[in-house]
Short mmCIF file of C-alpha atoms and ligand atoms in Angstrom, two decimals:
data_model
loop_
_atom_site.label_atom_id
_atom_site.label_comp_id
_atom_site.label_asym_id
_atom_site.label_seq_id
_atom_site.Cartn_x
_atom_site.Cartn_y
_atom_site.Cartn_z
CA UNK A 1 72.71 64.72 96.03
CA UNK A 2 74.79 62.57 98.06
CA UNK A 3 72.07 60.47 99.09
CA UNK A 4 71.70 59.33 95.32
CA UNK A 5 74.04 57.11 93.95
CA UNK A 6 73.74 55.01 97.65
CA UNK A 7 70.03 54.29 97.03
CA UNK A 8 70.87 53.03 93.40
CA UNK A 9 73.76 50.53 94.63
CA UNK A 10 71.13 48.78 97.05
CA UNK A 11 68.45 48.52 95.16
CA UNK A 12 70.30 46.93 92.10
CA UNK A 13 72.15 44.62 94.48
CA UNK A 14 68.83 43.25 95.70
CA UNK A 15 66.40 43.57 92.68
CA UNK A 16 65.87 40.20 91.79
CA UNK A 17 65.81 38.56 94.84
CA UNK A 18 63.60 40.56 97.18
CA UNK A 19 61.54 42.73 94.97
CA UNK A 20 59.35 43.31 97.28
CA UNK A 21 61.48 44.20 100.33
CA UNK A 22 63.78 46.38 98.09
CA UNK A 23 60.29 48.45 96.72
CA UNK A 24 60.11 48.84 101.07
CA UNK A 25 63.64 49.75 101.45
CA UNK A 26 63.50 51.81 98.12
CA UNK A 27 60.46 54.04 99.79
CA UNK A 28 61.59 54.17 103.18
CA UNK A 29 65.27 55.85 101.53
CA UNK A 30 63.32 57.71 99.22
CA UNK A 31 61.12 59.05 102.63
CA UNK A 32 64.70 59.08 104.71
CA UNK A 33 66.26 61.37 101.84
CA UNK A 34 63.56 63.43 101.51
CA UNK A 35 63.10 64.05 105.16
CA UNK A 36 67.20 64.29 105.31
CA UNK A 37 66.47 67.63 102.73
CA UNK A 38 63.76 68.80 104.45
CA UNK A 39 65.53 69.39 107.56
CA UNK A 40 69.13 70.74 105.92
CA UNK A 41 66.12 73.00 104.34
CA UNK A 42 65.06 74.01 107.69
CA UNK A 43 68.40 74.49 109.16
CA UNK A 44 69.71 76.67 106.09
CA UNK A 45 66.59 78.39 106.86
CA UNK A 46 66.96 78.81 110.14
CA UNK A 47 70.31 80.35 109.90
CA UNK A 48 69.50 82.64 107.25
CA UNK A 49 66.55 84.12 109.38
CA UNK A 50 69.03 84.09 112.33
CA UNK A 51 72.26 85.53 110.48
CA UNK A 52 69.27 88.12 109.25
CA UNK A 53 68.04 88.93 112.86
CA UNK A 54 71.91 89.39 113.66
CA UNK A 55 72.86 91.51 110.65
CA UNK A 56 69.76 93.82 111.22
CA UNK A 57 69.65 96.32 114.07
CA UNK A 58 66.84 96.63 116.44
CA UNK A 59 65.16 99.54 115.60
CA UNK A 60 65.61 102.71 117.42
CA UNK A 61 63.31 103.92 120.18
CA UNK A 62 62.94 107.37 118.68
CA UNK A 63 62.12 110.26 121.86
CA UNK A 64 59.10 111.42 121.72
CA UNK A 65 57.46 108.49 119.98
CA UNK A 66 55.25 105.94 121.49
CA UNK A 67 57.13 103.87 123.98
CA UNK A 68 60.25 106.71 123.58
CA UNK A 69 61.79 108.20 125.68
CA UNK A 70 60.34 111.57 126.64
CA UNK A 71 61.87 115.20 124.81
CA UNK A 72 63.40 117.17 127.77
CA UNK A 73 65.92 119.67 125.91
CA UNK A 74 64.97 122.18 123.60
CA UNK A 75 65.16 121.01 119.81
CA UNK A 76 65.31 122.27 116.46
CA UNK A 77 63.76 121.21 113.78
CA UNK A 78 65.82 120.34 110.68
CA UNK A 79 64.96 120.84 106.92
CA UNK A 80 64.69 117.21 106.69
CA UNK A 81 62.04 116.47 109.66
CA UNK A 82 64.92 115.48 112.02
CA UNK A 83 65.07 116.71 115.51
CA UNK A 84 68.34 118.13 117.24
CA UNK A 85 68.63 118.44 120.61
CA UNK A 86 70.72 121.32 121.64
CA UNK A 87 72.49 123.04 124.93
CA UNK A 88 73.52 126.92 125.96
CA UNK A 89 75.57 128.15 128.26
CA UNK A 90 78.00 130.99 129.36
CA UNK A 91 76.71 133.89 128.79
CA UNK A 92 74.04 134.66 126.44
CA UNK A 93 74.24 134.91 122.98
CA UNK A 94 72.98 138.53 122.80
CA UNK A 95 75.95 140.02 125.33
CA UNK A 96 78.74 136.78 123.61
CA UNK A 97 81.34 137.87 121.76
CA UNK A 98 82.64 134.91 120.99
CA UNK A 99 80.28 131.90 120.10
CA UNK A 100 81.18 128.39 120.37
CA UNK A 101 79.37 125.18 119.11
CA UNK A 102 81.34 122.21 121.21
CA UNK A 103 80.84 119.10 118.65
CA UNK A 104 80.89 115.94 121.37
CA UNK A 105 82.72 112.69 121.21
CA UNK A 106 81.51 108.77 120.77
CA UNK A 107 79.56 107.58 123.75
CA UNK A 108 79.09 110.82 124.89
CA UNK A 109 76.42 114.13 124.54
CA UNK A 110 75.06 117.70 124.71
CA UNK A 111 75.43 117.37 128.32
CA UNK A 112 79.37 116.69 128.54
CA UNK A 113 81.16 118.93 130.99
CA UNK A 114 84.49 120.84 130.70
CA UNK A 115 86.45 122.24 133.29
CA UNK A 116 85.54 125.63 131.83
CA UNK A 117 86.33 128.44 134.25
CA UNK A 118 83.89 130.98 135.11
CA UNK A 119 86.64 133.65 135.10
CA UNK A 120 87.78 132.89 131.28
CA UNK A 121 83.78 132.61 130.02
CA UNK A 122 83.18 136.01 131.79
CA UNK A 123 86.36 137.41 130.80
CA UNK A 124 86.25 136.39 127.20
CA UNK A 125 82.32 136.83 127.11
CA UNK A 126 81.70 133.40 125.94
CA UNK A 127 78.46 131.96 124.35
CA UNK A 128 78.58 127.93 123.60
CA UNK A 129 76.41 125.92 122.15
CA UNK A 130 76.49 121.82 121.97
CA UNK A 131 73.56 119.20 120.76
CA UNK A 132 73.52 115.70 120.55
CA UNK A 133 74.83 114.79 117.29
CA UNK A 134 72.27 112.56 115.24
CA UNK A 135 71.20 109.54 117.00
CA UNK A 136 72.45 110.29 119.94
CA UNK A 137 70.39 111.66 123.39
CA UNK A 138 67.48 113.34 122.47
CA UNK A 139 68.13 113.91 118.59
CA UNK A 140 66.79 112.22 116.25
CA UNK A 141 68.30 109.01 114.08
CA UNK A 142 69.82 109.91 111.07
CA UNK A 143 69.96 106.51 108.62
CA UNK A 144 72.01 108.60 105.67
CA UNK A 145 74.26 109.78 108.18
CA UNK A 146 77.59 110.76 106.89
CA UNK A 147 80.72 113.17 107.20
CA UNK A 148 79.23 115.29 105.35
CA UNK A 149 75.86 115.39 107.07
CA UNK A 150 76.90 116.16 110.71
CA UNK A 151 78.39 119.74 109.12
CA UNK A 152 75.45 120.27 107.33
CA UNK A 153 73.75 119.52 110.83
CA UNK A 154 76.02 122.10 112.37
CA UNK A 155 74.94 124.92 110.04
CA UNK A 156 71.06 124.73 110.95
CA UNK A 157 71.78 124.83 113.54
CA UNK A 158 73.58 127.67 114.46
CA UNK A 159 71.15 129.48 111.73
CA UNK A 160 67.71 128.53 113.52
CA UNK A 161 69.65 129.87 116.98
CA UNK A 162 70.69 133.05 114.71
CA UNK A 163 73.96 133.00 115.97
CA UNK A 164 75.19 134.98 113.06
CA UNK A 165 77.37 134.56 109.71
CA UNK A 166 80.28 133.11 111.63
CA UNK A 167 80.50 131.33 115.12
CA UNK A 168 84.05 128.62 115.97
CA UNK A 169 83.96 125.11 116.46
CA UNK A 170 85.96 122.48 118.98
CA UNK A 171 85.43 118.76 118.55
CA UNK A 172 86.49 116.51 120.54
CA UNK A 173 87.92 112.71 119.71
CA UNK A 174 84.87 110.92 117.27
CA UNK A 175 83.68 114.64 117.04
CA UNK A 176 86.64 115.43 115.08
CA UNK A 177 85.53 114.35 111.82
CA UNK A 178 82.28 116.74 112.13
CA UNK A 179 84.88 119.43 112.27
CA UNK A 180 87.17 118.14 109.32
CA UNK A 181 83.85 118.07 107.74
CA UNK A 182 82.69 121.86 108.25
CA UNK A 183 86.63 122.80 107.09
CA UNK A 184 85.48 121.01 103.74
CA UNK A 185 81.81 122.05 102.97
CA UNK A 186 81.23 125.51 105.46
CA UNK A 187 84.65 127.19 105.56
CA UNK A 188 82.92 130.48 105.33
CA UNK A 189 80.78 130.26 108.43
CA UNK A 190 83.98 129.79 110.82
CA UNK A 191 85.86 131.93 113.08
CA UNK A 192 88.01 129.54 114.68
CA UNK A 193 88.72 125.93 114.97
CA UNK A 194 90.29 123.37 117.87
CA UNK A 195 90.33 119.54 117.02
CA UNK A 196 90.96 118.43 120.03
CA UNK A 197 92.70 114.26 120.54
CA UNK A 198 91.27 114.47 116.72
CA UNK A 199 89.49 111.18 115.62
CA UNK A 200 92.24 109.65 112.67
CA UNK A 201 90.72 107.31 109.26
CA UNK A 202 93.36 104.84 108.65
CA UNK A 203 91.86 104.46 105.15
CA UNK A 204 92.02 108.60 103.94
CA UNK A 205 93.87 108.42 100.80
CA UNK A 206 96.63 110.97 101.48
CA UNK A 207 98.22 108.60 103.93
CA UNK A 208 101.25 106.27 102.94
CA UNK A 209 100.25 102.79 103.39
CA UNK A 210 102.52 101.93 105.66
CA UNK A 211 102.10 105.16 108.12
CA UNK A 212 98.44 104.06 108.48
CA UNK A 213 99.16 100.02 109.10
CA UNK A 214 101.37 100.82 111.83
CA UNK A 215 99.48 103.25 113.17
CA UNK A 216 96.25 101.09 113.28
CA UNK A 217 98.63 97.87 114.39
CA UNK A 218 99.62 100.01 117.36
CA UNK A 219 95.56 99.64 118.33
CA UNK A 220 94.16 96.58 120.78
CA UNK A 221 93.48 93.65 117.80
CA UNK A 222 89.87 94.09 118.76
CA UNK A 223 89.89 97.27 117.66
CA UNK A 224 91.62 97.05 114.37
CA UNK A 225 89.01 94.16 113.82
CA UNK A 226 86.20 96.57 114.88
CA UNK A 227 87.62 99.66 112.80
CA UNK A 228 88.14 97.00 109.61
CA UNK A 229 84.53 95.73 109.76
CA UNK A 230 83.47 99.70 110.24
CA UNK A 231 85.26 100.19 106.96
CA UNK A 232 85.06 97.16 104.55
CA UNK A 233 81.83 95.46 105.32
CA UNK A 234 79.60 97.45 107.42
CA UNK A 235 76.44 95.55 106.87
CA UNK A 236 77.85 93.10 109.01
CA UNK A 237 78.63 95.81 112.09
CA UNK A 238 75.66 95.28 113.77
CA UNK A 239 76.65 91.45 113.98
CA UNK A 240 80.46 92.27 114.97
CA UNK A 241 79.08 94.85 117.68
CA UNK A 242 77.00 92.47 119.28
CA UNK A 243 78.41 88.94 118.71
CA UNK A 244 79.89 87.05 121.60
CA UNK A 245 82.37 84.82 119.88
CA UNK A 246 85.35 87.52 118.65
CA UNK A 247 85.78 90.62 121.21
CA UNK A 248 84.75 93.87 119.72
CA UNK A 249 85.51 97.71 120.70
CA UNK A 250 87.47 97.63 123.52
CA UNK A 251 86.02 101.02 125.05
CA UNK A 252 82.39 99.25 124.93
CA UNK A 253 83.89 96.29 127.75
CA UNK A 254 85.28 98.49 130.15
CA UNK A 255 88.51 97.68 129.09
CA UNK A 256 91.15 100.08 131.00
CA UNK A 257 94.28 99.22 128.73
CA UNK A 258 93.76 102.01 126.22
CA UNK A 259 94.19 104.88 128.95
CA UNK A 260 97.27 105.85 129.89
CA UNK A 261 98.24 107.26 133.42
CA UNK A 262 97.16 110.40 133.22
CA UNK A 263 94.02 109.35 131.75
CA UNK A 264 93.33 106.82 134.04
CA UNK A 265 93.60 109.82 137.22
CA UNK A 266 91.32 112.15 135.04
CA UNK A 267 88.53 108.51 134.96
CA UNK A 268 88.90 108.14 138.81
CA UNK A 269 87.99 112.16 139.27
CA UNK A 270 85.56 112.07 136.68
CA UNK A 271 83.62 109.01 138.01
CA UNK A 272 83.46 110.69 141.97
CA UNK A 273 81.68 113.83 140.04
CA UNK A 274 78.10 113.76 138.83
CA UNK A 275 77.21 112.06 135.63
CA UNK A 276 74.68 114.41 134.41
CA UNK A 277 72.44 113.35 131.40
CA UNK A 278 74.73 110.21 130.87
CA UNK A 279 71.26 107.62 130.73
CA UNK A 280 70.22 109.83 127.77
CA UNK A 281 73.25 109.26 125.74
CA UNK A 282 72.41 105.53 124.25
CA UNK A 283 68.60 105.53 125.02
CA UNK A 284 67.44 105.38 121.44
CA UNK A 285 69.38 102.28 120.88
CA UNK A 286 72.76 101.58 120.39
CA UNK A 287 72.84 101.33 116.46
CA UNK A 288 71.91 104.68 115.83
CA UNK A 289 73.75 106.58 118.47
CA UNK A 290 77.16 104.47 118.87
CA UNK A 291 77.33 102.18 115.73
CA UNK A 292 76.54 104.91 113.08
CA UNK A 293 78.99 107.36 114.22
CA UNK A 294 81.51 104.46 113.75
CA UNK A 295 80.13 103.53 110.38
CA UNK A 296 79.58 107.50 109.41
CA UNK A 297 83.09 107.92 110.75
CA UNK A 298 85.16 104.70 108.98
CA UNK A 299 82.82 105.00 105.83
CA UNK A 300 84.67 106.23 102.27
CA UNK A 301 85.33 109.78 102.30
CA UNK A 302 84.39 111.99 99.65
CA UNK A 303 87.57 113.97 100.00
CA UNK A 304 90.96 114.48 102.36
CA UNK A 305 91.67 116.40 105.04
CA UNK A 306 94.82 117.28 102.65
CA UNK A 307 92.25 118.54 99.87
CA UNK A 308 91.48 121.28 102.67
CA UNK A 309 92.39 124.85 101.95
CA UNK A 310 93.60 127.61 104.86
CA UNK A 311 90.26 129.10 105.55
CA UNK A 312 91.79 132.25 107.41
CA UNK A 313 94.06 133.08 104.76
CA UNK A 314 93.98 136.79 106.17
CA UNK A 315 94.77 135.23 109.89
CA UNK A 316 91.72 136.28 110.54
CA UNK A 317 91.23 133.10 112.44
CA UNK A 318 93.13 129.78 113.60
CA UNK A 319 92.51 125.98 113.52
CA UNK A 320 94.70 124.27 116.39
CA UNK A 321 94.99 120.27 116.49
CA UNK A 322 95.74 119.16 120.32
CA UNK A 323 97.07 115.54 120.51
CA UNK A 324 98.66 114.01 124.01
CA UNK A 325 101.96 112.56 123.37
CA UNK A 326 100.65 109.44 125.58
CA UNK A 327 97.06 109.06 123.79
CA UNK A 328 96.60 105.48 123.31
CA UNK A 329 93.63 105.84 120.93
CA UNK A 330 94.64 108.23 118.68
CA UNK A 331 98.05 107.39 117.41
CA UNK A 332 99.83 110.74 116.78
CA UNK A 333 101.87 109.67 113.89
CA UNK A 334 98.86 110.50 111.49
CA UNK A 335 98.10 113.77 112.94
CA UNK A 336 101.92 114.79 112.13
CA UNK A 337 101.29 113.52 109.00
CA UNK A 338 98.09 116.06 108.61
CA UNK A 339 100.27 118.58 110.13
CA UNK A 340 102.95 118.09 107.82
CA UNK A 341 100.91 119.19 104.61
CA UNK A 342 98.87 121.35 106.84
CA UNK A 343 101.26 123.61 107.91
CA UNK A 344 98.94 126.69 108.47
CA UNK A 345 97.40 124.11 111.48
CA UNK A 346 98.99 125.14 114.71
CA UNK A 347 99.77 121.69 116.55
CA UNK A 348 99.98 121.29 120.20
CA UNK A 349 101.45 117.98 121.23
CA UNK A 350 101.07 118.31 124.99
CA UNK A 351 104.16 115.88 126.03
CA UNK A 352 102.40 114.54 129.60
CA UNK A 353 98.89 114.21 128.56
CA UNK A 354 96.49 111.73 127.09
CA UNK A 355 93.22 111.03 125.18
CA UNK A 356 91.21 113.36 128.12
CA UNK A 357 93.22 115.83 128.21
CA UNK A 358 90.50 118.11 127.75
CA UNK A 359 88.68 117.37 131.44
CA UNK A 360 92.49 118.65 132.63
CA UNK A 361 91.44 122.17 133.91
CA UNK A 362 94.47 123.94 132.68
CA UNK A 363 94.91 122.28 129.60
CA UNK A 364 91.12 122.69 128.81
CA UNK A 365 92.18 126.80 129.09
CA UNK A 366 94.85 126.53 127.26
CA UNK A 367 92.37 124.94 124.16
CA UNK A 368 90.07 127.71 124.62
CA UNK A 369 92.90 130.37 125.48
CA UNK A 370 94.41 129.40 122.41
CA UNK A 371 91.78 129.49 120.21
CA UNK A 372 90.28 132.66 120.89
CA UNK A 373 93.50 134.33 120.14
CA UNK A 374 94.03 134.80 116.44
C1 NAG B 1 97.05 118.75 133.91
O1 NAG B 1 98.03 118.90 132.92
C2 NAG B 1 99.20 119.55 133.34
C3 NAG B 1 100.06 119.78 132.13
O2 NAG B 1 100.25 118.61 131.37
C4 NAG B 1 99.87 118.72 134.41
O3 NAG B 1 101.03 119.37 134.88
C5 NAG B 1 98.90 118.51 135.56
O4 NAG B 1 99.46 117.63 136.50
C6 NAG B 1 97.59 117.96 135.07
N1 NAG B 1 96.64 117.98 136.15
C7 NAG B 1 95.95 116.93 136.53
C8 NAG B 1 95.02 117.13 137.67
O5 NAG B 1 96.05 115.87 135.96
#
C-alpha cells in the first residue's frame, strides 16, 4: 500500500518525456513492489509458523509407547483409558488400619520420600498409597486435566486397590489443590485430611482483592508473570515456559532466593541422600507433567474453598492446614484468610519452618501424629 502513491508520482513526472524509460522504471517498481510483498508475505509467514511452533507443546513421550519410556510401577487402569502409576508402603493394606493416599507436589512423584518413622507406621499400623498424578512419571497425560479431575483420579484409585469406603488424604504444596478438590466433589470417601504448605489461587473469588495482590506481589516478578500467564492466557504458557527473552518460574532455574534458611539446610541434606525415581518425574515431557499442573492449578475454578462444608460434622475426622511462618512460596496471609471462614480447619503455623517442612523428621510426625488423632 505504501509503495503506491510513490510509483504514480514518478511515472507522471516523466510521462511525456521518456515514455519508454518510465514503461522500464514503471515494470521494474511494479516487479520491486511485488517482490517487496512477497517477502513481508514470507516473513508474516514465517512468524506465524514460528509463534505456532512456540505456542504448541511438543508432544508427550507417553511410557509404554513406541520410543517411551518403559512402564516399571504397577498401574491402574482408569475408566477413561488413562494409566496411573501408583506406590505402597507401610504395612499392608490387609493388616492397615489407617490408609493413606500421599497426593505429591509440582516437580515431584510417586517416589517422594518422607522422613516417616518406622516406629509411628508400625505403631499406628499404617498403609499409604501415592501415584504419579496425571502426566507425571509413569502415568499417563491427561489433556482435560483439571481440579476437578485429579479427585476424580483419586477415587479410582483407591476403588481398583479396594481400599474401602473411606481412606485420608495429605497433599503436599501443588498437591494441595487435589485435596481442596476431593473436600468439594468426594467428601464422603474421607477419614482425614492434612494440606500440608497448601498450594494458594490468587484469583479464587472469596478473596478480597487486595489480600490476594499483596500476597502474589510478595512473589519473585517472574513468578507473578508466570502465575498471570497460567491464569489469563494459557495458550501462550508453553511460549512463556520456554522463551528466553523474559525469565519464567523461578523454581525451574535453580533459583535459591525463594527458600528460606531452614529450607535451604533441609536442600543441602536432601541433595547428599539418594534421589530415587527423580529421572522419571519429567520424562514424558515437560508440558504434560509440569506445565499442566500449573495450568490445571491457576485455571478458573468451578467453586471456593469457602463453598466447602465441614465434612466430619460428627468429629469423626479432621482436616489440618500446616503452613511455615517463613515459607517464601506460599504466602500465609491467604491461608489465614481460608482459616478464617474455615474455622472447623485446625491450622498449624509452625513459627521456625518453611516450604519443606515436611522432609523435617519431627515435624513430618507431628503431620501424621496429628492427623490420625481425631
Ligand atoms: C525441625 O523442626 C524443628 C521444629 O521447628 C526444629 O527445632 C529443628 O531444628 C528442625 N530440624 C532440622 C534438622 O531442621
Amino acid at each position: 500500500m505504501a509503495e503506491g502513491p510513490r510509483i504514480k508520482k514518478i511515472s507522471a513526472a516523466s510521462a511525456r518525456a521518456h515514455t519508454r524509460r518510465s514503461n522500464n522504471n514503471r515494470a521494474s517498481f511494479k516487479v520491486s513492489s511485488k517482490m517487496i510483498a512477497q517477502v513481508a508475505v514470507g516473513l508474516v509467514a514465517s512468524f506465524l509458523v514460528w509463534a505456532y511452533l512456540s505456542i504448541k507443546p511438543a508432544p508427550p513421550k507417553v511410557c509404554g509407547s513406541p520410543g517411551g519410556p518403559p512402564v516399571t510401577s504397577p498401574r491402574i487402569k482408569l475408566r477413561d483409558g488413562r494409566y496411573l502409576a501408583y506406590k505402597e508402603s507401610g504395612v499392608s493394606k490387609e493388616e492397615a488400619k489407617y490408609k493413606i493416599i500421599l497426593v505429591h507436589g509440582f516437580d515431584s512423584s510417586k517416589d517422594l520420600s518422607l522422613p516417616i518413622s518406622q516406629d509411628l507406621i508400625k505403631e499406628r499400623q499404617i498403609y499409604f498409597l501415592s501415584f504419579d498424578r496425571a502426566g507425571y512419571g509413569e502415568s499417563d497425560p491427561h489433556p482435560a486435566r483439571s481440579v476437578k479431575s485429579e479427585a476424580y483420579d483419586i477415587q479410582e484409585l483407591a476403588d481398583q486397590l479396594h481400599i474401602g469406603p473411606k481412606f485420608h488424604i495429605v497433599g503436599i504444596s501443588m498437591g494441595a489443590y487435589p485435596i481442596w478438590s476431593c473436600l468439594r466433589y468426594i467428601p464422603h470417601r474421607l477419614s482425614g485430611v492434612a494440606l500440608v504448605v497448601p498450594f494458594v489461587h490468587y484469583w479464587w473469588r472469596c478473596l478480597p482483592a487486595e489480600l490476594s495482590q499483596q500476597s502474589l506481589k510478595k512473589l519473585l516478578v517472574q513468578d507473578q508473570r508466570t502465575f498471570q500467564v497460567a491464569h489469563y492466557t494459557p495458550w501462550l504458557f508453553n511460549w512463556w515456559m520456554t522463551q528466553k527473552w523474559f525469565r519464567s518460574l523461578s523454581i525451574m532455574e535453580g533459583n535459591m532466593d525463594i527458600f528460606c534458611s531452614q529450607d535451604l539446610e533441609i536442600v543441602k541434606q536432601l541433595s547428599s541422600g539418594p534421589n530415587i525415581g527423580q529421572e522419571k518425574i519429567r520424562q514424558q515431557g515437560l508440558y504434560e507433567s509440569l506445565f499442566r499442573d500449573i495450568l490445571a492449578g491457576y485455571a478458573k475454578w468451578e467453586f471456593d474453598p469457602t463453598d466447602i462444608v465441614d465434612p466430619f460434622p460428627n468429629k469423626d475426622g479432621s482436616v489440618h492446614i500446616w503452613q511455615g511462618y517463613e515459607d517464601r512460596i506460599i504466602p500465609l496471609e491467604i491461608n489465614r484468610f481460608i482459616l478464617k471462614k474455615l474455622p472447623w480447619i485446625r491450622y498449624h503455623e509452625v513459627p521456625d519452618a518453611g516450604h519443606l517442612l515436611i522432609f523435617n523428621a519431627s515435624l513430618c510426625e507431628a503431620v501424621f501424629r496429628e492427623l490420625l488423632n481425631p
